[in-house]
Amino acid sequence: MSKALALVVVLFFVLFCGKCYGELRVGFYEGKCGKTNVEGVVQNVVETWHFEEKEKDIAAALLRMHFHDCFVKGCDASILLDGLTSERKAVPNSSVRGFGLIDAIKEALEAECQGLVSCADIISMATRDAVVLAGGKWYDVETGRRDGDVSLASNVNLPAATISVSDSIKLFASKNLTQYDMVYLLGGHTVGIARCSLFKDRIYNFNKTGGPDPSMSPWLLAELKDKCPRISLIFDNTYPLDVKTPSLVDNS
Ligand code: HEM
């Protein structure tokens, strides 16, 4: 894995954890669940989902879920809560994936030790395991988070696809993240997909010119026109964020 993505993940813990509850430490669950290795249970379920392809590109799914959870009032799993006005219902979360995997891990852990492992820790550990399966390096995850019980769509202030660089820097600064942190974190886009509808204007009507963004390479433009037709029978096509190695956690 790239140094960049290792930093991405470390940043999650170091920078967002001021907003988590209690002391975090590596190995928080050791000896708390009899002979069961809590991190091992998480890893087993993640591996099963990865190898059986129960969800495509789980590293992408979980990295984004982790970011969307942590950016809104800290890493407290509030993104998981259901409800008419919960975070999950906010527009930026409408395409977040991976909830079934987190449920499956929680179920496996509940069968071993009821009420012990927080969902916030599950998201953190499972993201690490999925990143490793996608080619990233192993890193220790500090655990001991407690889950939040407040989850409001109105609290969600995640950056939209159209955000400018300067507004993005300001938004990250409002979470005590520097522009360097922001660039490292954006390395998370080494995997995953984006819906065509979010960037179609750059192909067909850039800045209301009726044409494409002139800064785009002819190869990419042709490719995007093919995969993201102006009118499509598919509700919303998608295109990889990293064209060459869409499922690999690497430097591109
Ligand atoms: C300025 C900040 C950011 C913006 C504007 C942004 C924007 C986006 C957009 C528009 C998509 C496509 C969503 C869709 O199709 O519905 C996306 C996907 C994704 N984002 Fe970000 N993002 C940001 C920061 C981050 C960070 C910090 C991470 C993680 C470290 C991240 C990880 C991902 C991943 C992995 C995907 C693919 C998800 C999938 O395949 O399901 N993003 N992002």
GROMACS .gro file of N, CA and C and ligand atoms in nm, residues 5 8 12 57 59-61 63-64 67-68 92 94-97 159-163 168 172 182 184-196 198 238 241, ligand 1:
model
  163
    5LEU      N    1  -0.203   0.607   0.174
    5LEU     CA    2  -0.325   0.551   0.232
    5LEU      C    3  -0.304   0.506   0.376
    8VAL      N    4  -0.381   0.799   0.551
    8VAL     CA    5  -0.525   0.826   0.551
    8VAL      C    6  -0.587   0.762   0.673
   12PHE      N    7  -0.754   0.905   1.037
   12PHE     CA    8  -0.888   0.882   1.091
   12PHE      C    9  -0.885   0.874   1.242
   57ASP      N   10  -1.605  -0.470  -0.397
   57ASP     CA   11  -1.508  -0.372  -0.347
   57ASP      C   12  -1.541  -0.322  -0.205
   59ALA      N   13  -1.350  -0.260   0.033
   59ALA     CA   14  -1.259  -0.156   0.084
   59ALA      C   15  -1.318  -0.018   0.052
   60ALA      N   16  -1.368  -0.003  -0.070
   60ALA     CA   17  -1.427   0.125  -0.110
   60ALA      C   18  -1.552   0.154  -0.026
   61ALA      N   19  -1.635   0.052  -0.013
   61ALA     CA   20  -1.759   0.071   0.063
   61ALA      C   21  -1.729   0.118   0.205
   63LEU      N   22  -1.431   0.233   0.342
   63LEU     CA   23  -1.355   0.358   0.356
   63LEU      C   24  -1.451   0.477   0.354
   64ARG      N   25  -1.544   0.472   0.259
   64ARG     CA   26  -1.637   0.586   0.248
   64ARG      C   27  -1.731   0.592   0.369
   67PHE      N   28  -1.540   0.739   0.659
   67PHE     CA   29  -1.526   0.885   0.645
   67PHE      C   30  -1.659   0.955   0.676
   68HIS      N   31  -1.767   0.905   0.617
   68HIS     CA   32  -1.897   0.971   0.638
   68HIS      C   33  -1.943   0.961   0.782
   92PRO      N   34  -2.600   1.295   0.094
   92PRO     CA   35  -2.465   1.243   0.067
   92PRO      C   36  -2.447   1.098   0.111
   94SER      N   37  -2.681   0.865   0.061
   94SER     CA   38  -2.776   0.777  -0.011
   94SER      C   39  -2.704   0.665  -0.086
   95SER      N   40  -2.578   0.687  -0.124
   95SER     CA   41  -2.508   0.582  -0.198
   95SER      C   42  -2.399   0.515  -0.115
   96VAL      N   43  -2.401   0.537   0.016
   96VAL     CA   44  -2.303   0.467   0.102
   96VAL      C   45  -2.343   0.320   0.107
   97ARG      N   46  -2.241   0.232   0.093
   97ARG     CA   47  -2.267   0.087   0.090
   97ARG      C   48  -2.196   0.019   0.206
  159PRO      N   49  -1.884   1.701   0.225
  159PRO     CA   50  -1.858   1.776   0.103
  159PRO      C   51  -1.932   1.717  -0.018
  160ALA      N   52  -1.997   1.805  -0.095
  160ALA     CA   53  -2.068   1.760  -0.215
  160ALA      C   54  -1.968   1.742  -0.329
  161ALA      N   55  -2.011   1.669  -0.432
  161ALA     CA   56  -1.923   1.644  -0.548
  161ALA      C   57  -1.878   1.774  -0.612
  162THR      N   58  -1.958   1.879  -0.598
  162THR     CA   59  -1.931   2.006  -0.666
  162THR      C   60  -1.849   2.103  -0.581
  163ILE      N   61  -1.808   2.061  -0.463
  163ILE     CA   62  -1.739   2.156  -0.374
  163ILE      C   63  -1.608   2.205  -0.439
  168SER      N   64  -1.354   2.326   0.023
  168SER     CA   65  -1.322   2.199   0.084
  168SER      C   66  -1.215   2.218   0.194
  172PHE      N   67  -1.273   2.118   0.584
  172PHE     CA   68  -1.184   2.030   0.659
  172PHE      C   69  -1.124   2.106   0.778
  182MET      N   70  -0.629   1.684   0.438
  182MET     CA   71  -0.734   1.667   0.337
  182MET      C   72  -0.680   1.591   0.215
  184TYR      N   73  -0.422   1.389   0.200
  184TYR     CA   74  -0.398   1.249   0.236
  184TYR      C   75  -0.530   1.171   0.238
  185LEU      N   76  -0.630   1.230   0.303
  185LEU     CA   77  -0.758   1.159   0.314
  185LEU      C   78  -0.821   1.134   0.178
  186LEU      N   79  -0.804   1.229   0.087
  186LEU     CA   80  -0.862   1.210  -0.047
  186LEU      C   81  -0.796   1.093  -0.120
  187GLY      N   82  -0.681   1.049  -0.071
  187GLY     CA   83  -0.619   0.927  -0.125
  187GLY      C   84  -0.712   0.808  -0.115
  188GLY      N   85  -0.816   0.818  -0.033
  188GLY     CA   86  -0.917   0.712  -0.023
  188GLY      C   87  -0.984   0.684  -0.157
  189HIS      N   88  -0.976   0.782  -0.249
  189HIS     CA   89  -1.037   0.762  -0.382
  189HIS      C   90  -0.953   0.672  -0.473
  190THR      N   91  -0.855   0.605  -0.417
  190THR     CA   92  -0.778   0.505  -0.493
  190THR      C   93  -0.865   0.384  -0.530
  191VAL      N   94  -0.978   0.370  -0.462
  191VAL     CA   95  -1.072   0.261  -0.492
  191VAL      C   96  -1.214   0.317  -0.502
  192GLY      N   97  -1.301   0.241  -0.568
  192GLY     CA   98  -1.443   0.275  -0.566
  192GLY      C   99  -1.496   0.335  -0.694
  193ILE      N  100  -1.621   0.373  -0.685
  193ILE     CA  101  -1.693   0.419  -0.804
  193ILE      C  102  -1.765   0.551  -0.776
  194ALA      N  103  -1.799   0.619  -0.884
  194ALA     CA  104  -1.882   0.741  -0.870
  194ALA      C  105  -1.995   0.732  -0.973
  195ARG      N  106  -2.108   0.784  -0.934
  195ARG     CA  107  -2.223   0.783  -1.026
  195ARG      C  108  -2.205   0.889  -1.135
  196CYS      N  109  -2.238   0.850  -1.259
  196CYS     CA  110  -2.220   0.942  -1.372
  196CYS      C  111  -2.296   1.073  -1.351
  198LEU      N  112  -2.322   1.255  -1.118
  198LEU     CA  113  -2.252   1.354  -1.037
  198LEU      C  114  -2.149   1.434  -1.116
  238THR      N  115  -2.222   0.400  -1.336
  238THR     CA  116  -2.110   0.442  -1.250
  238THR      C  117  -1.980   0.429  -1.329
  241LEU      N  118  -1.332   0.545  -0.985
  241LEU     CA  119  -1.256   0.664  -0.946
  241LEU      C  120  -1.110   0.652  -0.992
  253HEM     C1  121  -1.367   1.688  -0.037
  253HEM     C2  122  -1.388   1.565   0.008
  253HEM     C3  123  -1.459   1.459  -0.070
  253HEM     C4  124  -1.546   1.470  -0.174
  253HEM     C5  125  -1.597   1.597  -0.243
  253HEM     C6  126  -1.583   1.336  -0.211
  253HEM     C7  127  -1.672   1.305  -0.313
  253HEM     C8  128  -1.706   1.178  -0.351
  253HEM     C9  129  -1.804   1.147  -0.451
  253HEM    C10  130  -1.886   1.249  -0.529
  253HEM    C11  131  -1.811   1.012  -0.462
  253HEM    C12  132  -1.906   0.932  -0.552
  253HEM    C13  133  -2.031   0.907  -0.473
  253HEM    C14  134  -2.147   0.851  -0.553
  253HEM     O1  135  -2.132   0.809  -0.665
  253HEM     O2  136  -2.257   0.849  -0.498
  253HEM    C15  137  -1.715   0.956  -0.368
  253HEM    C16  138  -1.692   0.823  -0.352
  253HEM    C17  139  -1.599   0.772  -0.264
  253HEM     N1  140  -1.530   0.843  -0.169
  253HEM    FE1  141  -1.520   1.044  -0.151
  253HEM     N2  142  -1.518   1.246  -0.131
  253HEM    C18  143  -1.442   1.316  -0.043
  253HEM    C19  144  -1.362   1.263   0.057
  253HEM    C20  145  -1.340   1.129   0.078
  253HEM    C21  146  -1.257   1.074   0.183
  253HEM    C22  147  -1.183   1.157   0.287
  253HEM    C23  148  -1.260   0.938   0.169
  253HEM    C24  149  -1.194   0.830   0.252
  253HEM    C25  150  -1.078   0.840   0.307
  253HEM    C26  151  -1.343   0.909   0.055
  253HEM    C27  152  -1.366   0.784   0.005
  253HEM    C28  153  -1.449   0.756  -0.101
  253HEM    C29  154  -1.464   0.622  -0.157
  253HEM    C30  155  -1.388   0.497  -0.114
  253HEM    C31  156  -1.559   0.633  -0.258
  253HEM    C32  157  -1.615   0.518  -0.344
  253HEM    C33  158  -1.734   0.458  -0.273
  253HEM    C34  159  -1.793   0.336  -0.340
  253HEM     O3  160  -1.734   0.277  -0.429
  253HEM     O4  161  -1.903   0.299  -0.297
  253HEM     N3  162  -1.393   1.026   0.004
  253HEM     N4  163  -1.653   1.060  -0.302
   0.00000   0.00000   0.00000
